[in-house]
Amino acid sequence: MRFIFKTDYGQDINLAKHGGHIFWYSALVLLLVAAPWIFAEYWLAQLTFILIYSIAGLGLMLLAGFTGLFSLGHAAFLGVGAYTQAVMTNAGVPFPIALACAAGLSAAVGLIVGLPALRVKGIYLGIATLSFGFIVEEVFARWESVTGGNAGIHIKAPDMFGWKLGSGEAFYFLCLVIAIGATLGILNLLRSPTGRAFVAIRDSEISAQSMGIHLARYKTLSFALSAGLAGIAGALYAHKLQFISPDQFNILQSIDLLLMIVVGGLGSVHGAFLGAIFLISMPQAIALVKDYLPAFIGQAPGLQGLVYGLVLIGFVLFEPLGLYGRWLKVRTYLQTFPFYRKGMFKRQKSFQKSDRLK
């Protein structure tokens, strides 16, 4: 079995590089399909959240990891998708139509927010997106006739033209299908001229412009696609929780999303999933470990934030490529053993340092 896409020049591009990829990814899909019969209800819910955050991570990875545009207000797009889905579902609109509207409205908002990216970059773009996040959160809180204000809003179970997806297993399969579709779409996009233009902009805007890449068009397109995926994740997030309020889409949620792709590994599709696993599993691990810590540490109110900060600093200093970068090094070690040399990745690190100074 081969996963093949045709390019404009008639060449075949395999999504799987060799038979081993097909085997292991097929085994992973089979394991995920069998998850409702393997895991308890609680762990299946956690796996559902991992899939939802992975979809949002794919969008932010496309923006930050492949286009080089960082956003500190990405939770706003998550909120736009969630509230659009909630309002339309409660009005009786079928789930597919409501989901398409949630993605479309989020993409439209992302297109508008992407306009400042044409004139600012770096920390200034982060400040612009951060301000946008505060504005959207305030709109959610003040527009009580639509959003319910700070009291929040309940949302019905997904309705697929009369077929209710009320059980946790049915909703899990829905999230799984959407996550697989989003992953294949991103992989195909990155192999297209549009995806290569995104990467060229990330590496050097001057070089990309000299090659005829329209910076304004591709930057705004990247924001729109990223926001659209975040809107889809927000819609699924609203259905999973069945209740949303403005404080669920604040600056802390945006930081969590950014932390997710940095820890997972910037510039890699795998990093979005690894980061989502980290984001969902870390609070569980902290809850299990804190009972064995001294009381003044385990009962400290800001323990989770402290752990997140230390983990982020550790990855930035010692493993800038994230969890996926560490896996690549482990895989290289296993493939080249016993001929692995300790300094094999020094050249790669020095290139990254010089590239960040441009």
Short mmCIF file of C-alpha atoms in Angstrom, two decimals:
data_model
loop_
_atom_site.label_atom_id
_atom_site.label_comp_id
_atom_site.label_asym_id
_atom_site.label_seq_id
_atom_site.Cartn_x
_atom_site.Cartn_y
_atom_site.Cartn_z
CA MET A 1 0.00 0.00 0.00
CA ARG A 2 1.40 3.39 -0.98
CA PHE A 3 0.19 6.86 -0.07
CA ILE A 4 0.94 8.94 -3.18
CA PHE A 5 0.15 12.49 -4.25
CA LYS A 6 0.79 13.81 -7.75
CA THR A 7 2.75 17.04 -8.08
CA ASP A 8 2.27 19.64 -10.82
CA TYR A 9 5.21 18.12 -12.68
CA GLY A 10 3.84 14.58 -12.74
CA GLN A 11 6.21 13.29 -10.07
CA ASP A 12 5.09 11.00 -7.28
CA ILE A 13 5.55 12.13 -3.69
CA ASN A 14 5.21 9.38 -1.11
CA LEU A 15 3.84 10.40 2.27
CA ALA A 16 5.54 7.27 3.66
CA LYS A 17 9.26 7.14 2.86
CA HIS A 18 9.50 3.35 3.09
CA GLY A 19 7.56 0.25 4.06
CA GLY A 20 8.53 0.58 7.71
CA HIS A 21 6.63 3.87 7.99
CA ILE A 22 3.51 2.29 6.50
CA PHE A 23 3.74 -0.64 8.92
CA TRP A 24 4.24 1.38 12.10
CA TYR A 25 1.73 4.11 11.27
CA SER A 26 -0.83 1.48 10.30
CA ALA A 27 -0.20 -0.28 13.62
CA LEU A 28 -0.64 3.04 15.45
CA VAL A 29 -3.95 3.69 13.68
CA LEU A 30 -5.17 0.20 14.55
CA LEU A 31 -4.20 0.76 18.18
CA LEU A 32 -6.09 4.06 18.24
CA VAL A 33 -9.13 2.42 16.65
CA ALA A 34 -9.05 -0.30 19.33
CA ALA A 35 -8.53 2.22 22.17
CA PRO A 36 -12.20 2.25 23.36
CA TRP A 37 -11.94 -1.48 24.05
CA ILE A 38 -8.48 -1.22 25.66
CA PHE A 39 -8.62 1.86 27.89
CA ALA A 40 -11.03 2.82 30.64
CA GLU A 41 -13.44 5.71 30.14
CA TYR A 42 -11.20 8.24 31.93
CA TRP A 43 -8.13 7.44 29.82
CA LEU A 44 -10.22 7.46 26.65
CA ALA A 45 -11.33 10.99 27.56
CA GLN A 46 -7.69 12.02 28.01
CA LEU A 47 -6.85 10.50 24.63
CA THR A 48 -9.70 12.49 23.11
CA PHE A 49 -8.24 15.70 24.55
CA ILE A 50 -4.84 14.76 23.08
CA LEU A 51 -6.43 14.47 19.63
CA ILE A 52 -8.20 17.83 20.04
CA TYR A 53 -5.05 19.63 21.16
CA SER A 54 -3.09 17.92 18.37
CA ILE A 55 -5.38 19.53 15.79
CA ALA A 56 -4.81 22.95 17.37
CA GLY A 57 -1.08 22.14 17.57
CA LEU A 58 -0.97 21.31 13.86
CA GLY A 59 -2.38 24.75 13.10
CA LEU A 60 0.04 26.58 15.37
CA MET A 61 2.90 24.41 14.09
CA LEU A 62 2.06 25.48 10.53
CA LEU A 63 2.19 29.12 11.61
CA ALA A 64 5.15 29.10 14.00
CA GLY A 65 7.13 26.02 13.05
CA PHE A 66 6.89 26.21 9.26
CA THR A 67 6.21 29.90 8.55
CA GLY A 68 8.12 31.43 11.46
CA LEU A 69 5.26 33.63 12.73
CA PHE A 70 4.69 33.31 16.46
CA SER A 71 1.29 33.94 18.01
CA LEU A 72 0.61 34.63 21.68
CA GLY A 73 -3.15 34.87 21.22
CA HIS A 74 -3.98 31.60 19.53
CA ALA A 75 -6.51 30.68 22.21
CA ALA A 76 -8.72 33.41 20.72
CA PHE A 77 -9.12 31.37 17.51
CA LEU A 78 -9.88 28.34 19.66
CA GLY A 79 -12.58 30.40 21.38
CA VAL A 80 -14.07 31.70 18.13
CA GLY A 81 -14.47 28.15 16.87
CA ALA A 82 -15.90 26.96 20.19
CA TYR A 83 -18.50 29.73 20.50
CA THR A 84 -19.50 29.50 16.84
CA GLN A 85 -20.03 25.76 17.23
CA ALA A 86 -21.98 26.22 20.47
CA VAL A 87 -24.32 28.89 19.10
CA MET A 88 -25.04 27.05 15.84
CA THR A 89 -25.43 23.63 17.46
CA ASN A 90 -27.84 24.99 20.06
CA ALA A 91 -29.80 26.56 17.20
CA GLY A 92 -30.28 23.10 15.64
CA VAL A 93 -27.67 23.29 12.87
CA PRO A 94 -26.20 19.85 12.01
CA PHE A 95 -22.67 19.19 13.24
CA PRO A 96 -20.84 19.16 9.86
CA ILE A 97 -22.33 22.50 8.82
CA ALA A 98 -21.63 24.07 12.22
CA LEU A 99 -18.05 22.73 12.14
CA ALA A 100 -17.48 24.17 8.67
CA CYS A 101 -18.81 27.55 9.83
CA ALA A 102 -16.61 27.44 12.95
CA ALA A 103 -13.53 26.74 10.83
CA GLY A 104 -14.49 29.36 8.25
CA LEU A 105 -15.17 32.13 10.76
CA SER A 106 -11.94 31.37 12.65
CA ALA A 107 -10.01 31.43 9.36
CA ALA A 108 -11.60 34.77 8.44
CA VAL A 109 -10.63 36.24 11.82
CA GLY A 110 -7.13 34.81 11.38
CA LEU A 111 -6.92 36.49 7.98
CA ILE A 112 -7.70 39.84 9.60
CA VAL A 113 -5.25 39.27 12.45
CA GLY A 114 -2.60 38.23 9.95
CA LEU A 115 -2.56 41.70 8.41
CA PRO A 116 -0.24 43.11 11.14
CA ALA A 117 2.20 40.33 10.24
CA LEU A 118 2.85 42.19 7.00
CA ARG A 119 4.53 45.05 8.86
CA VAL A 120 5.78 43.60 12.15
CA LYS A 121 7.59 40.43 13.13
CA GLY A 122 9.30 38.83 16.09
CA ILE A 123 8.34 40.12 19.52
CA TYR A 124 6.20 42.89 18.02
CA LEU A 125 4.02 40.35 16.21
CA GLY A 126 3.70 38.47 19.50
CA ILE A 127 2.51 41.65 21.22
CA ALA A 128 -0.03 42.28 18.45
CA THR A 129 -1.48 38.77 18.70
CA LEU A 130 -1.45 38.99 22.51
CA SER A 131 -3.51 42.18 22.33
CA PHE A 132 -5.93 40.48 19.96
CA GLY A 133 -6.34 37.64 22.46
CA PHE A 134 -7.27 40.09 25.22
CA ILE A 135 -9.79 41.83 22.94
CA VAL A 136 -11.50 38.58 21.95
CA GLU A 137 -11.68 37.39 25.56
CA GLU A 138 -13.34 40.68 26.51
CA VAL A 139 -15.82 40.31 23.64
CA PHE A 140 -16.73 36.82 24.87
CA ALA A 141 -17.33 38.21 28.36
CA ARG A 142 -19.36 41.28 27.30
CA TRP A 143 -21.50 39.90 24.44
CA GLU A 144 -23.90 38.20 26.84
CA SER A 145 -26.78 37.85 24.39
CA VAL A 146 -24.72 35.46 22.26
CA THR A 147 -21.96 34.03 24.44
CA GLY A 148 -23.70 34.05 27.81
CA GLY A 149 -20.99 36.31 29.24
CA ASN A 150 -18.96 35.15 32.20
CA ALA A 151 -21.75 32.71 33.11
CA GLY A 152 -20.79 30.65 30.06
CA ILE A 153 -22.91 28.63 27.67
CA HIS A 154 -23.87 24.96 27.44
CA ILE A 155 -23.65 23.04 24.19
CA LYS A 156 -25.62 20.05 22.98
CA ALA A 157 -24.11 16.77 21.81
CA PRO A 158 -23.04 16.64 18.13
CA ASP A 159 -25.91 15.93 15.76
CA MET A 160 -24.95 14.31 12.45
CA PHE A 161 -28.23 14.87 10.58
CA GLY A 162 -30.27 13.08 13.25
CA TRP A 163 -27.52 10.77 14.52
CA LYS A 164 -26.54 11.86 18.04
CA LEU A 165 -22.90 11.38 19.09
CA GLY A 166 -23.57 11.45 22.79
CA SER A 167 -21.29 8.63 23.97
CA GLY A 168 -17.60 9.11 24.69
CA GLU A 169 -16.63 6.34 22.27
CA ALA A 170 -18.53 7.85 19.32
CA PHE A 171 -17.09 11.30 19.95
CA TYR A 172 -13.59 9.81 20.25
CA PHE A 173 -13.89 8.23 16.80
CA LEU A 174 -15.11 11.55 15.42
CA CYS A 175 -12.03 13.33 16.82
CA LEU A 176 -9.78 10.55 15.52
CA VAL A 177 -11.11 10.84 11.97
CA ILE A 178 -10.75 14.64 11.98
CA ALA A 179 -7.22 14.45 13.45
CA ILE A 180 -6.10 11.94 10.79
CA GLY A 181 -7.65 14.08 8.05
CA ALA A 182 -5.95 17.24 9.38
CA THR A 183 -2.59 15.44 9.58
CA LEU A 184 -2.79 14.14 6.01
CA GLY A 185 -3.88 17.59 4.84
CA ILE A 186 -0.91 19.30 6.54
CA LEU A 187 1.54 16.71 5.17
CA ASN A 188 0.20 17.19 1.67
CA LEU A 189 0.27 20.99 2.04
CA LEU A 190 3.90 20.99 3.16
CA ARG A 191 4.86 19.04 0.03
CA SER A 192 3.12 21.55 -2.23
CA PRO A 193 4.55 24.84 -3.58
CA THR A 194 2.53 26.65 -0.88
CA GLY A 195 4.17 24.66 1.90
CA ARG A 196 7.63 25.22 0.43
CA ALA A 197 6.85 28.95 0.28
CA PHE A 198 5.97 28.89 4.00
CA VAL A 199 9.31 27.25 4.84
CA ALA A 200 11.19 29.71 2.63
CA ILE A 201 9.60 32.64 4.48
CA ARG A 202 10.57 31.07 7.81
CA ASP A 203 14.20 30.62 6.76
CA SER A 204 14.69 34.06 5.18
CA GLU A 205 12.06 36.57 4.09
CA ILE A 206 14.54 38.42 1.88
CA SER A 207 15.57 35.26 0.07
CA ALA A 208 11.94 34.18 -0.31
CA GLN A 209 10.97 37.53 -1.77
CA SER A 210 13.90 37.44 -4.17
CA MET A 211 12.59 34.10 -5.48
CA GLY A 212 9.22 35.66 -6.28
CA ILE A 213 7.27 34.55 -3.20
CA HIS A 214 4.51 37.03 -2.33
CA LEU A 215 5.11 37.58 1.39
CA ALA A 216 1.79 39.26 2.15
CA ARG A 217 -0.25 36.55 0.46
CA TYR A 218 1.49 33.60 2.09
CA LYS A 219 1.71 35.14 5.56
CA THR A 220 -2.00 35.89 5.68
CA LEU A 221 -2.76 32.46 4.20
CA SER A 222 -0.70 30.82 6.93
CA PHE A 223 -2.59 32.75 9.60
CA ALA A 224 -5.93 31.80 8.05
CA LEU A 225 -5.12 28.09 7.79
CA SER A 226 -3.71 28.02 11.31
CA ALA A 227 -6.76 29.80 12.72
CA GLY A 228 -9.08 27.47 10.78
CA LEU A 229 -7.50 24.39 12.37
CA ALA A 230 -7.68 26.08 15.78
CA GLY A 231 -11.37 26.75 15.14
CA ILE A 232 -11.98 23.07 14.38
CA ALA A 233 -10.17 22.12 17.59
CA GLY A 234 -12.22 24.70 19.50
CA ALA A 235 -15.46 23.25 18.17
CA LEU A 236 -14.48 19.75 19.29
CA TYR A 237 -13.26 21.15 22.61
CA ALA A 238 -16.65 22.75 23.24
CA HIS A 239 -18.49 19.51 22.51
CA LYS A 240 -16.17 17.52 24.75
CA LEU A 241 -16.60 19.81 27.74
CA GLN A 242 -20.27 20.59 26.94
CA PHE A 243 -19.75 23.98 28.58
CA ILE A 244 -17.53 26.93 27.67
CA SER A 245 -16.80 30.29 29.28
CA PRO A 246 -14.43 33.17 28.41
CA ASP A 247 -11.81 32.22 31.03
CA GLN A 248 -11.11 28.98 29.13
CA PHE A 249 -9.58 30.97 26.25
CA ASN A 250 -7.29 33.38 28.07
CA ILE A 251 -3.57 34.09 27.81
CA LEU A 252 -2.71 30.98 29.82
CA GLN A 253 -4.36 28.79 27.19
CA SER A 254 -2.32 30.56 24.47
CA ILE A 255 0.88 29.97 26.42
CA ASP A 256 -0.04 26.30 26.84
CA LEU A 257 -0.49 25.96 23.07
CA LEU A 258 2.86 27.64 22.41
CA LEU A 259 4.54 25.51 25.08
CA MET A 260 3.04 22.44 23.44
CA ILE A 261 4.71 22.95 20.05
CA VAL A 262 8.02 24.12 21.54
CA VAL A 263 8.32 21.07 23.77
CA GLY A 264 7.02 18.77 21.03
CA GLY A 265 9.49 20.09 18.48
CA LEU A 266 9.17 23.15 16.25
CA GLY A 267 9.08 22.47 12.54
CA SER A 268 7.77 18.88 12.75
CA VAL A 269 4.29 17.41 12.39
CA HIS A 270 5.19 14.77 14.96
CA GLY A 271 5.96 17.57 17.40
CA ALA A 272 2.31 18.66 17.51
CA PHE A 273 1.25 15.21 18.75
CA LEU A 274 4.17 14.78 21.14
CA GLY A 275 3.48 18.23 22.57
CA ALA A 276 -0.20 17.42 23.03
CA ILE A 277 0.72 14.24 24.89
CA PHE A 278 3.02 16.28 27.13
CA LEU A 279 0.39 18.96 27.75
CA ILE A 280 -2.32 16.46 28.76
CA SER A 281 -0.13 14.00 30.68
CA MET A 282 2.00 16.48 32.66
CA PRO A 283 -0.80 17.59 35.07
CA GLN A 284 -1.56 13.91 35.72
CA ALA A 285 2.10 13.21 36.46
CA ILE A 286 2.36 16.21 38.78
CA ALA A 287 -0.76 15.09 40.67
CA LEU A 288 0.74 11.62 41.16
CA VAL A 289 4.17 12.84 42.28
CA LYS A 290 3.28 15.78 44.55
CA ASP A 291 2.00 13.50 47.33
CA TYR A 292 5.54 12.11 47.68
CA LEU A 293 7.16 15.55 47.82
CA PRO A 294 7.68 17.62 50.98
CA ALA A 295 4.53 19.49 51.99
CA PHE A 296 5.97 22.95 51.33
CA ILE A 297 6.67 21.87 47.70
CA GLY A 298 3.82 19.49 46.93
CA GLN A 299 1.13 21.81 48.33
CA ALA A 300 2.56 24.99 46.78
CA PRO A 301 -0.16 26.82 44.76
CA GLY A 302 2.02 27.47 41.69
CA LEU A 303 3.64 24.04 41.40
CA GLN A 304 2.31 23.25 37.92
CA GLY A 305 3.39 26.62 36.50
CA LEU A 306 6.82 26.18 38.06
CA VAL A 307 7.24 22.73 36.52
CA TYR A 308 6.11 23.99 33.11
CA GLY A 309 8.59 26.87 33.29
CA LEU A 310 11.48 24.61 34.25
CA VAL A 311 10.62 22.15 31.48
CA LEU A 312 10.45 24.93 28.90
CA ILE A 313 13.78 26.42 30.00
CA GLY A 314 15.34 22.96 29.92
CA PHE A 315 14.20 22.29 26.37
CA VAL A 316 15.27 25.72 25.11
CA LEU A 317 18.75 25.31 26.60
CA PHE A 318 19.47 21.63 26.06
CA GLU A 319 17.08 20.36 23.39
CA PRO A 320 15.79 23.20 21.14
CA LEU A 321 14.34 20.66 18.69
CA GLY A 322 12.00 19.34 21.40
CA LEU A 323 10.87 15.80 22.04
CA TYR A 324 10.93 14.95 18.35
CA GLY A 325 14.50 16.21 18.08
CA ARG A 326 15.49 13.96 20.98
CA TRP A 327 13.81 11.01 19.26
CA LEU A 328 15.77 11.74 16.06
CA LYS A 329 19.01 11.61 18.01
CA VAL A 330 18.05 8.36 19.72
CA ARG A 331 17.08 6.87 16.36
CA THR A 332 20.35 8.02 14.79
CA TYR A 333 22.28 6.49 17.67
CA LEU A 334 20.52 3.16 17.22
CA GLN A 335 21.00 3.21 13.45
CA THR A 336 24.72 4.06 13.54
CA PHE A 337 25.75 2.09 16.64
CA PRO A 338 28.62 1.38 17.30
CA PHE A 339 29.84 4.12 14.93
CA TYR A 340 27.91 6.96 16.58
CA ARG A 341 30.07 10.00 17.35
CA LYS A 342 29.24 12.35 20.20
CA GLY A 343 29.62 15.53 18.12
CA MET A 344 27.38 14.51 15.22
CA PHE A 345 24.85 17.27 15.91
CA LYS A 346 27.26 20.12 16.69
CA ARG A 347 27.11 21.55 13.18
CA GLN A 348 23.33 21.55 13.29
CA LYS A 349 23.32 23.44 16.61
CA SER A 350 25.76 26.07 15.37
CA PHE A 351 23.63 26.65 12.27
CA GLN A 352 20.56 27.22 14.42
CA LYS A 353 22.37 29.71 16.61
CA SER A 354 23.63 31.70 13.63
CA ASP A 355 20.20 31.55 11.99
CA ARG A 356 18.51 33.04 15.08
CA LEU A 357 20.86 36.02 14.97
CA LYS A 358 19.71 37.09 11.49
#
